[in-house]
Tab-separated table of C-alpha atoms and ligand atoms in Angstrom:
chain	number	residue	atom	x	y	z
R	1	MET	CA	-0.003	0.010	0.003
R	2	ARG	CA	1.291	3.496	-0.801
R	3	ARG	CA	0.385	4.621	2.738
R	4	SER	CA	2.931	2.237	4.226
R	5	ARG	CA	5.892	4.014	2.777
R	6	LEU	CA	4.694	7.387	4.020
R	7	SER	CA	3.899	6.146	7.520
R	8	THR	CA	5.483	7.978	10.314
R	9	GLY	CA	5.067	5.074	12.701
R	10	ALA	CA	2.406	6.963	14.592
R	11	GLU	CA	-0.251	4.761	12.947
R	12	PRO	CA	-0.316	1.148	11.705
R	13	ALA	CA	1.561	0.921	8.355
R	14	VAL	CA	-1.081	-1.431	6.862
R	15	ARG	CA	-4.441	-1.741	8.415
R	16	ASN	CA	-6.161	-5.067	8.779
R	17	PHE	CA	-8.556	-6.115	6.122
R	18	THR	CA	-10.261	-9.174	4.709
R	19	TYR	CA	-10.504	-9.724	0.937
R	20	ARG	CA	-12.548	-12.400	-0.845
R	21	GLY	CA	-12.346	-12.571	-4.690
R	22	LEU	CA	-15.405	-13.262	-6.816
R	23	PRO	CA	-15.105	-16.591	-8.716
R	24	THR	CA	-17.145	-15.484	-11.868
R	25	GLN	CA	-15.501	-16.027	-15.269
R	26	VAL	CA	-15.514	-12.677	-17.115
R	27	ILE	CA	-15.068	-12.188	-20.832
R	28	PHE	CA	-14.936	-8.524	-21.953
R	29	GLY	CA	-14.551	-6.875	-25.304
R	30	HIS	CA	-15.856	-6.281	-28.794
R	31	GLY	CA	-17.571	-9.149	-30.660
R	32	THR	CA	-17.289	-11.404	-27.597
R	33	ILE	CA	-20.799	-12.731	-28.242
R	34	GLY	CA	-18.908	-15.019	-30.693
R	35	ASP	CA	-17.342	-16.668	-27.687
R	36	LEU	CA	-20.632	-17.700	-26.175
R	37	GLY	CA	-20.550	-21.190	-27.619
R	38	SER	CA	-17.176	-21.943	-26.011
R	39	VAL	CA	-18.250	-20.341	-22.735
R	40	LEU	CA	-21.293	-22.661	-22.639
R	41	GLU	CA	-18.991	-25.585	-23.355
R	42	GLN	CA	-16.585	-24.613	-20.572
R	43	GLN	CA	-19.504	-24.247	-18.239
R	44	GLY	CA	-20.866	-27.695	-19.230
R	45	VAL	CA	-24.119	-26.306	-20.661
R	46	ARG	CA	-25.639	-28.399	-23.463
R	47	ARG	CA	-29.205	-27.193	-23.367
R	48	ALA	CA	-29.745	-23.524	-22.627
R	49	LEU	CA	-32.885	-21.468	-21.816
R	50	LEU	CA	-32.557	-17.912	-23.187
R	51	LEU	CA	-33.944	-15.129	-20.971
R	52	SER	CA	-34.811	-11.514	-21.851
R	53	THR	CA	-37.356	-8.805	-21.285
R	54	PRO	CA	-40.112	-8.544	-23.943
R	55	GLN	CA	-38.324	-5.475	-25.476
R	56	ARG	CA	-34.994	-7.331	-25.923
R	57	ALA	CA	-36.440	-10.658	-27.158
R	58	GLN	CA	-35.526	-10.213	-30.811
R	59	GLN	CA	-32.020	-8.838	-30.035
R	60	ALA	CA	-31.396	-11.829	-27.728
R	61	LEU	CA	-32.520	-14.308	-30.425
R	62	ASP	CA	-30.451	-12.645	-33.200
R	63	ALA	CA	-27.346	-12.490	-30.948
R	64	THR	CA	-27.531	-16.175	-30.102
R	65	ARG	CA	-28.763	-17.610	-33.419
R	66	SER	CA	-25.390	-19.185	-34.241
R	67	LEU	CA	-25.751	-21.504	-31.251
R	68	GLY	CA	-28.487	-23.490	-33.052
R	69	ASP	CA	-30.015	-26.334	-31.068
R	70	THR	CA	-28.099	-25.450	-27.897
R	71	ILE	CA	-30.867	-22.884	-27.242
R	72	VAL	CA	-33.674	-25.228	-26.450
R	73	ALA	CA	-36.257	-22.544	-25.406
R	74	SER	CA	-36.614	-18.833	-24.796
R	75	PHE	CA	-38.489	-16.872	-22.135
R	76	ALA	CA	-38.983	-13.183	-22.813
R	77	GLY	CA	-40.990	-12.246	-19.757
R	78	ALA	CA	-38.336	-10.838	-17.394
R	79	ARG	CA	-39.584	-7.926	-15.264
R	80	MET	CA	-38.186	-5.301	-12.879
R	81	HIS	CA	-37.679	-6.521	-9.264
R	82	THR	CA	-37.950	-10.244	-10.125
R	83	PRO	CA	-41.598	-11.067	-9.281
R	84	ILE	CA	-41.794	-14.633	-8.062
R	85	ASP	CA	-44.747	-15.533	-10.337
R	86	VAL	CA	-42.584	-14.630	-13.363
R	87	THR	CA	-39.815	-16.828	-11.927
R	88	ALA	CA	-42.318	-19.692	-11.509
R	89	SER	CA	-43.372	-19.468	-15.157
R	90	ALA	CA	-39.801	-19.440	-16.345
R	91	GLN	CA	-38.895	-22.351	-14.084
R	92	ALA	CA	-41.715	-24.413	-15.543
R	93	LEU	CA	-40.331	-23.809	-19.052
R	94	LEU	CA	-36.754	-24.568	-17.815
R	95	GLU	CA	-37.911	-27.947	-16.493
R	96	ALA	CA	-40.171	-28.795	-19.440
R	97	SER	CA	-37.304	-28.156	-21.838
R	98	ALA	CA	-34.774	-30.051	-19.679
R	99	ALA	CA	-32.364	-27.109	-19.877
R	100	ASP	CA	-29.114	-27.362	-17.866
R	101	GLY	CA	-28.274	-23.653	-18.129
R	102	VAL	CA	-29.742	-20.197	-18.477
R	103	ILE	CA	-28.450	-17.282	-20.595
R	104	ALA	CA	-29.634	-13.944	-19.145
R	105	PHE	CA	-29.446	-11.424	-21.957
R	106	GLY	CA	-30.229	-7.891	-20.714
R	107	GLY	CA	-30.056	-5.585	-17.718
R	108	GLY	CA	-30.619	-6.090	-14.010
R	109	SER	CA	-34.204	-7.321	-14.492
R	110	THR	CA	-33.209	-10.212	-16.780
R	111	ILE	CA	-30.107	-11.104	-14.740
R	112	GLY	CA	-32.270	-11.089	-11.546
R	113	LEU	CA	-34.462	-13.796	-13.245
R	114	GLY	CA	-31.327	-15.749	-14.200
R	115	LYS	CA	-30.177	-15.641	-10.549
R	116	ALA	CA	-33.623	-16.689	-9.218
R	117	LEU	CA	-33.688	-19.719	-11.581
R	118	ALA	CA	-30.065	-20.782	-10.943
R	119	VAL	CA	-30.408	-20.573	-7.159
R	120	ARG	CA	-33.685	-22.587	-7.240
R	121	THR	CA	-32.597	-25.285	-9.653
R	122	GLY	CA	-28.782	-25.412	-9.557
R	123	VAL	CA	-28.384	-24.858	-13.352
R	124	ARG	CA	-25.474	-22.813	-14.717
R	125	HIS	CA	-26.036	-19.112	-15.222
R	126	ILE	CA	-24.337	-17.136	-18.006
R	127	ALA	CA	-25.103	-13.399	-17.978
R	128	ILE	CA	-24.790	-11.088	-20.952
R	129	PRO	CA	-25.325	-7.564	-19.526
R	130	THR	CA	-26.638	-4.842	-21.753
R	131	THR	CA	-26.964	-1.997	-19.196
R	132	TYR	CA	-24.629	-0.584	-16.552
R	133	ALA	CA	-26.563	-1.765	-13.449
R	134	GLY	CA	-23.905	-4.238	-12.312
R	135	SER	CA	-26.173	-7.008	-11.011
R	136	GLU	CA	-24.188	-9.638	-12.953
R	137	MET	CA	-21.212	-9.221	-10.541
R	138	THR	CA	-23.131	-9.537	-7.255
R	139	PRO	CA	-24.310	-12.457	-5.115
R	140	ILE	CA	-27.407	-10.413	-4.276
R	141	LEU	CA	-30.977	-11.166	-5.388
R	142	GLY	CA	-34.004	-8.954	-4.754
R	143	GLU	CA	-37.398	-10.627	-5.358
R	144	THR	CA	-40.968	-9.377	-5.028
R	145	ALA	CA	-43.983	-11.274	-3.790
R	146	ASP	CA	-47.359	-9.652	-2.977
R	147	GLY	CA	-45.892	-6.214	-3.525
R	148	ARG	CA	-43.076	-6.738	-1.002
R	149	LYS	CA	-39.423	-6.859	-1.988
R	150	THR	CA	-36.993	-9.081	-0.081
R	151	THR	CA	-33.245	-9.227	-0.694
R	152	ARG	CA	-30.866	-12.054	0.043
R	153	ARG	CA	-27.208	-12.647	-0.460
R	154	SER	CA	-25.438	-15.978	-0.974
R	155	ALA	CA	-22.544	-17.303	-3.068
R	156	ASP	CA	-24.722	-19.535	-5.222
R	157	ILE	CA	-26.627	-16.434	-6.511
R	158	LEU	CA	-23.518	-15.174	-8.382
R	159	PRO	CA	-23.593	-15.951	-12.169
R	160	HIS	CA	-21.020	-18.536	-13.266
R	161	ALA	CA	-19.857	-16.548	-16.291
R	162	VAL	CA	-20.362	-13.017	-17.548
R	163	LEU	CA	-19.867	-12.041	-21.143
R	164	TYR	CA	-19.617	-8.299	-21.842
R	165	ASP	CA	-19.879	-7.291	-25.491
R	166	VAL	CA	-19.638	-3.497	-26.093
R	167	ALA	CA	-21.698	-3.704	-29.321
R	168	LEU	CA	-24.766	-4.916	-27.408
R	169	THR	CA	-24.872	-1.674	-25.394
R	170	LEU	CA	-25.018	0.615	-28.399
R	171	SER	CA	-28.833	0.460	-28.440
R	172	LEU	CA	-29.199	1.509	-24.774
R	173	PRO	CA	-30.958	4.908	-24.950
R	174	THR	CA	-28.558	7.707	-23.984
R	175	ALA	CA	-30.831	8.987	-21.159
R	176	ILE	CA	-30.924	5.482	-19.546
R	177	SER	CA	-27.200	5.174	-20.100
R	178	GLY	CA	-26.484	8.374	-18.147
R	179	THR	CA	-28.534	7.493	-15.062
R	180	SER	CA	-27.601	3.790	-15.203
R	181	GLY	CA	-23.959	4.884	-15.278
R	182	ILE	CA	-24.221	7.188	-12.239
R	183	ASN	CA	-26.098	4.440	-10.441
R	184	ALA	CA	-22.993	2.314	-11.017
R	185	ILE	CA	-20.677	5.092	-9.807
R	186	ALA	CA	-22.724	5.154	-6.583
R	187	HIS	CA	-21.767	1.506	-5.871
R	188	ALA	CA	-18.074	2.411	-6.210
R	189	VAL	CA	-18.311	5.626	-4.112
R	190	GLU	CA	-19.820	3.759	-1.216
R	191	GLY	CA	-17.305	0.945	-1.699
R	192	LEU	CA	-14.462	3.410	-1.015
R	193	TYR	CA	-15.694	3.942	2.565
R	194	ALA	CA	-17.467	0.675	3.203
R	195	ARG	CA	-17.155	-0.791	6.705
R	196	ASP	CA	-15.398	-3.836	5.139
R	197	ALA	CA	-13.492	-1.757	2.558
R	198	ASN	CA	-10.163	-3.254	1.387
R	199	PRO	CA	-7.314	-1.842	-0.727
R	200	VAL	CA	-8.106	-3.998	-3.753
R	201	MET	CA	-11.730	-2.919	-3.962
R	202	GLN	CA	-10.688	0.693	-3.398
R	203	LEU	CA	-8.472	0.474	-6.477
R	204	VAL	CA	-11.287	-1.160	-8.448
R	205	ALA	CA	-13.711	1.511	-7.276
R	206	GLN	CA	-11.475	4.411	-8.236
R	207	GLU	CA	-10.884	3.006	-11.711
R	208	GLY	CA	-14.593	2.282	-12.197
R	209	ILE	CA	-15.558	5.818	-11.207
R	210	ARG	CA	-12.877	7.329	-13.440
R	211	ALA	CA	-13.897	5.255	-16.487
R	212	LEU	CA	-17.645	6.085	-16.135
R	213	ALA	CA	-17.204	9.766	-15.301
R	214	ASP	CA	-15.018	10.121	-18.397
R	215	ALA	CA	-17.299	8.131	-20.683
R	216	LEU	CA	-20.855	9.155	-19.826
R	217	PRO	CA	-20.874	12.767	-21.111
R	218	GLY	CA	-19.658	11.508	-24.520
R	219	ILE	CA	-22.322	8.797	-24.694
R	220	VAL	CA	-25.071	11.325	-24.071
R	221	VAL	CA	-23.828	13.378	-27.033
R	222	ASN	CA	-23.267	10.340	-29.269
R	223	GLY	CA	-24.643	6.976	-28.153
R	224	ALA	CA	-22.742	5.261	-30.983
R	225	ASP	CA	-19.317	6.433	-29.678
R	226	LEU	CA	-17.655	2.996	-29.434
R	227	ALA	CA	-14.700	4.110	-27.367
R	228	ALA	CA	-16.998	5.799	-24.774
R	229	ARG	CA	-19.265	2.756	-24.732
R	230	GLU	CA	-16.279	0.545	-24.074
R	231	GLN	CA	-15.099	2.672	-21.169
R	232	ALA	CA	-18.582	2.848	-19.647
R	233	LEU	CA	-19.142	-0.916	-19.832
R	234	TYR	CA	-15.663	-1.511	-18.385
R	235	GLY	CA	-16.437	0.951	-15.573
R	236	ALA	CA	-19.809	-0.730	-14.926
R	237	TRP	CA	-18.089	-4.073	-14.578
R	238	LEU	CA	-15.663	-2.682	-12.005
R	239	CYS	CA	-18.386	-0.872	-10.061
R	240	GLY	CA	-20.527	-3.999	-10.117
R	241	MET	CA	-17.605	-5.920	-8.673
R	242	VAL	CA	-17.361	-3.419	-5.796
R	243	LEU	CA	-21.118	-3.776	-5.066
R	244	GLY	CA	-20.697	-7.565	-5.082
R	245	SER	CA	-17.689	-7.469	-2.732
R	246	VAL	CA	-18.249	-4.962	0.066
R	247	GLY	CA	-21.188	-3.488	2.019
R	248	MET	CA	-22.941	-0.276	1.235
R	249	ALA	CA	-24.020	2.646	3.494
R	250	LEU	CA	-26.333	5.693	3.765
R	251	HIS	CA	-26.641	6.396	0.065
R	252	HIS	CA	-27.916	2.951	-0.846
R	253	LYS	CA	-30.120	2.821	2.240
R	254	LEU	CA	-31.692	6.157	1.404
R	255	CYS	CA	-32.303	5.303	-2.247
R	256	HIS	CA	-33.845	1.926	-1.174
R	257	THR	CA	-36.161	3.785	1.174
R	258	LEU	CA	-37.145	6.444	-1.375
R	259	GLY	CA	-37.569	3.897	-4.168
R	260	GLY	CA	-39.618	1.453	-2.141
R	261	GLY	CA	-41.662	3.945	-0.165
R	262	PHE	CA	-42.512	6.414	-2.956
R	263	ASP	CA	-42.086	4.288	-6.072
R	264	LEU	CA	-39.412	6.513	-7.451
R	265	PRO	CA	-37.393	5.438	-10.508
R	266	HIS	CA	-34.313	3.491	-9.353
R	267	ALA	CA	-31.404	4.969	-11.362
R	268	GLU	CA	-32.660	8.575	-11.320
R	269	THR	CA	-33.025	8.441	-7.533
R	270	HIS	CA	-29.425	7.258	-7.218
R	271	ALA	CA	-28.215	10.033	-9.536
R	272	ILE	CA	-29.927	12.751	-7.574
R	273	VAL	CA	-29.070	11.571	-4.045
R	274	LEU	CA	-25.415	10.596	-4.601
R	275	PRO	CA	-23.847	14.160	-4.413
R	276	HIS	CA	-25.789	14.986	-1.263
R	277	ALA	CA	-25.070	11.673	0.469
R	278	LEU	CA	-21.393	12.193	-0.273
R	279	ALA	CA	-21.454	15.772	1.060
R	280	TYR	CA	-23.001	14.429	4.240
R	281	ASN	CA	-20.412	11.748	4.721
R	282	ALA	CA	-17.430	13.828	3.596
R	283	PRO	CA	-16.207	14.981	7.045
R	284	ALA	CA	-16.010	11.352	8.238
R	285	ILE	CA	-14.171	9.866	5.195
R	286	PRO	CA	-11.010	11.893	4.455
R	287	GLU	CA	-9.166	9.006	2.766
R	288	ALA	CA	-12.099	8.124	0.477
R	289	MET	CA	-12.460	11.804	-0.388
R	290	ALA	CA	-8.789	11.922	-1.417
R	291	MET	CA	-9.330	8.864	-3.655
R	292	LEU	CA	-12.412	10.463	-5.182
R	293	ARG	CA	-10.503	13.716	-5.895
R	294	GLN	CA	-8.022	11.595	-7.810
R	295	ALA	CA	-10.647	9.515	-9.643
R	296	LEU	CA	-12.757	12.536	-10.655
R	297	GLY	CA	-9.912	14.973	-11.164
R	298	ASP	CA	-11.803	17.559	-9.087
R	299	GLU	CA	-11.128	19.116	-5.639
R	300	ASN	CA	-14.796	18.924	-4.810
R	301	PRO	CA	-16.062	15.408	-5.566
R	302	ALA	CA	-19.650	16.019	-4.387
R	303	HIS	CA	-19.955	18.998	-6.714
R	304	ALA	CA	-18.286	17.151	-9.555
R	305	LEU	CA	-20.912	14.417	-9.296
R	306	TYR	CA	-23.701	17.026	-9.190
R	307	THR	CA	-22.256	18.577	-12.393
R	308	LEU	CA	-21.989	15.082	-14.009
R	309	THR	CA	-25.667	14.526	-13.338
R	310	GLU	CA	-26.485	17.721	-15.229
R	311	ARG	CA	-24.101	16.854	-18.088
R	312	VAL	CA	-25.861	13.490	-18.639
R	313	GLY	CA	-29.261	15.257	-18.673
R	314	ALA	CA	-30.567	13.492	-15.546
R	315	PRO	CA	-33.021	15.220	-13.246
R	316	ARG	CA	-31.357	16.859	-10.240
R	317	ALA	CA	-34.257	17.153	-7.849
R	318	LEU	CA	-36.394	14.494	-6.108
R	319	ARG	CA	-39.370	16.847	-6.471
R	320	LEU	CA	-39.076	16.414	-10.267
R	321	ILE	CA	-39.355	12.615	-10.121
R	322	GLY	CA	-42.395	12.291	-7.870
R	323	LEU	CA	-41.335	12.835	-4.238
R	324	PRO	CA	-43.956	15.055	-2.478
R	325	GLU	CA	-42.482	17.639	-0.036
R	326	SER	CA	-44.106	15.717	2.874
R	327	GLY	CA	-41.890	12.805	1.830
R	328	ILE	CA	-38.831	14.641	3.207
R	329	ASP	CA	-39.926	13.991	6.835
R	330	THR	CA	-41.409	10.577	6.113
R	331	ALA	CA	-38.178	9.385	4.471
R	332	THR	CA	-36.058	10.845	7.341
R	333	ASP	CA	-38.130	8.921	9.841
R	334	GLN	CA	-37.957	5.682	7.793
R	335	VAL	CA	-34.178	5.837	7.427
R	336	LEU	CA	-33.726	6.461	11.231
R	337	GLU	CA	-36.133	3.653	12.127
R	338	ASN	CA	-33.908	0.941	10.663
R	339	ALA	CA	-30.434	1.151	12.064
R	340	TYR	CA	-27.786	0.954	9.304
R	341	TRP	CA	-24.064	1.337	9.450
R	342	ASN	CA	-22.712	4.593	8.078
R	343	PRO	CA	-19.277	6.226	8.470
R	344	ARG	CA	-20.934	9.373	9.884
R	345	PRO	CA	-23.581	8.848	12.502
R	346	LEU	CA	-27.075	9.924	11.476
R	347	THR	CA	-28.792	12.715	13.262
R	348	ARG	CA	-32.301	13.708	12.407
R	349	ALA	CA	-31.637	17.360	11.651
R	350	ALA	CA	-28.610	16.670	9.369
R	351	LEU	CA	-30.383	13.780	7.561
R	352	ARG	CA	-33.440	15.885	7.014
R	353	GLU	CA	-31.290	18.613	5.521
R	354	LEU	CA	-29.644	16.160	3.179
R	355	ILE	CA	-33.012	14.903	1.871
R	356	ALA	CA	-34.443	18.476	1.680
R	357	ARG	CA	-31.480	19.534	-0.500
R	358	ALA	CA	-31.939	16.531	-2.784
R	359	TRP	CA	-35.643	17.257	-2.971
R	360	SER	CA	-35.216	20.877	-4.053
R	361	GLY	CA	-32.226	20.228	-6.319
R	362	GLU	CA	-29.817	22.601	-4.594
R	363	SER	CA	-26.164	21.975	-5.107
R	364	PRO	CA	-24.549	19.732	-2.387
R	365	ALA	CA	-23.105	21.539	0.595
R	366	PRO	CA	-21.452	20.552	3.820
R	367	ILE	CA	-24.139	19.566	6.313
R	368	GLU	CA	-23.448	20.584	9.939
R	369	ASP	CA	-24.795	18.762	12.983
R	370	THR	CA	-27.187	21.427	14.122
R	371	ALA	CA	-29.799	20.822	16.823
R	372	ALA	CA	-30.076	17.055	16.942
C	1	LIG	P1	-33.679	-3.283	-16.753
C	1	LIG	O1	-32.953	-4.596	-16.798
C	1	LIG	O2	-35.113	-3.276	-16.277
C	1	LIG	O3	-33.607	-2.613	-18.199
C	1	LIG	C1	-34.197	-1.329	-18.385
C	1	LIG	C2	-34.904	-1.298	-19.780
C	1	LIG	O4	-33.918	-1.171	-20.727
C	1	LIG	C3	-35.677	-2.542	-20.115
C	1	LIG	O5	-36.892	-2.195	-20.822
C	1	LIG	C4	-34.748	-3.276	-21.040
C	1	LIG	O6	-35.415	-4.127	-21.982
C	1	LIG	C5	-34.053	-2.143	-21.739
C	1	LIG	N1	-32.701	-2.446	-22.217
C	1	LIG	C6	-31.772	-3.139	-21.601
C	1	LIG	N2	-30.658	-3.220	-22.323
C	1	LIG	C7	-30.907	-2.508	-23.483
C	1	LIG	C8	-30.143	-2.211	-24.612
C	1	LIG	N3	-28.883	-2.610	-24.726
C	1	LIG	N4	-30.732	-1.475	-25.560
C	1	LIG	C9	-31.981	-1.043	-25.420
C	1	LIG	N5	-32.717	-1.286	-24.331
C	1	LIG	C10	-32.206	-2.021	-23.396
C	1	LIG	O7	-32.918	-2.177	-15.840
C	1	LIG	P2	-31.502	-2.188	-15.080
C	1	LIG	O8	-31.340	-0.749	-14.566
C	1	LIG	O9	-30.427	-2.813	-15.859
C	1	LIG	O10	-31.795	-3.097	-13.863
C	1	LIG	C11	-32.714	-2.723	-12.812
C	1	LIG	C12	-33.093	-3.904	-11.964
C	1	LIG	O11	-31.912	-4.581	-11.588
C	1	LIG	C13	-33.801	-3.450	-10.713
C	1	LIG	O12	-34.744	-4.454	-10.448
C	1	LIG	C14	-32.695	-3.467	-9.693
C	1	LIG	O13	-33.202	-3.682	-8.357
C	1	LIG	C15	-31.872	-4.664	-10.196
C	1	LIG	N6	-30.482	-4.589	-9.703
C	1	LIG	C16	-30.002	-5.559	-8.904
C	1	LIG	C17	-28.661	-5.565	-8.536
C	1	LIG	C18	-28.184	-6.676	-7.663
C	1	LIG	O14	-27.037	-6.703	-7.296
C	1	LIG	N7	-29.001	-7.613	-7.294
C	1	LIG	C19	-27.821	-4.538	-8.891
C	1	LIG	C20	-28.336	-3.532	-9.757
C	1	LIG	C21	-29.667	-3.553	-10.154
């Protein structure tokens, strides 16, 4: 670690940490879809069920056509938040077609279905991500039943192989690309100061943030910019890896509360809240702030993220995406009700100010601990 050489001896040269690597096989590049046949072979898959959302069904079939009879069935009913009745229908098809593997072609919704099927049946799971959400690199599965979402984490949820092909992301609309990319940056920002942070994931996080922050403004101007698309997908992989490896804090908790309680759109909520959550935590995370200054090339990382949100054309105020003003107090109460680790302790007044700023769309500012 660089710190060790600079240590004065007044503090430990290398702090204790635990690191566990993710076992997923990752193939990244241009035209890698052509490697899918050999990936299936390496994974021992002879009969695959192809998964997608209804909108991506044709693209998924076209991209996998060369596999011929290896694709024994396709299910194009994946939906956001992995409803268990959708999983049950897909599982019936998986069993009826005697498939021994699933290919999840799409974003977090399709990969969520792939995870749900693999963890239930033990089949191999090959993910082909086409957004920047990062689910393919995490052992986390969120599922909904009767309108309630539950989340679980276990090693057998992680896909066995992930195939990133830059060309498959060219069709992702630029507006979705911008917010999806900032959503990915949020995973890496919180990974820098996670309770179980480690030097490997901090390096990965810095590089993921740098790559996405560089690439996203170019993609919004020209969605067909192949170099920018490559950087963004590379950054999304790295940020997904961070999400899959270390725990998150206030930012993710707050977005989960706002998304679940007020039905706000997932990626936009992340993009709006991130600069304010960072400004809140800044006094408690000097090392992470130094890493962020380096990754973003800016002395004021919270403001740089706020500016990035504007450059990608994302909304900058929660009031613009459906949060009523009364929601400021409700969300404050809900976050405080469920204890959650955060580098800076949560006080009601400061948390409320954070949410109020995000609601109105003001630029992020240091938040003092006023009357608690
Ligand atoms: P998504 O998978 O729902 O995709 C959004 C829309 O974009 C869909 O209509 C899809 O068909 C379309 N789309 C996807 N790729 C496209 C492409 N290349 N071109 C054109 N259109 C394309 O959205 P998402 O943001 O990728 O994933 C969100 C879901 O993933 C949420 O349910 C979220 O909770 C979950 N998620 C889970 C994790 C995890 O670790 N478990 C991590 C991130 C997100």
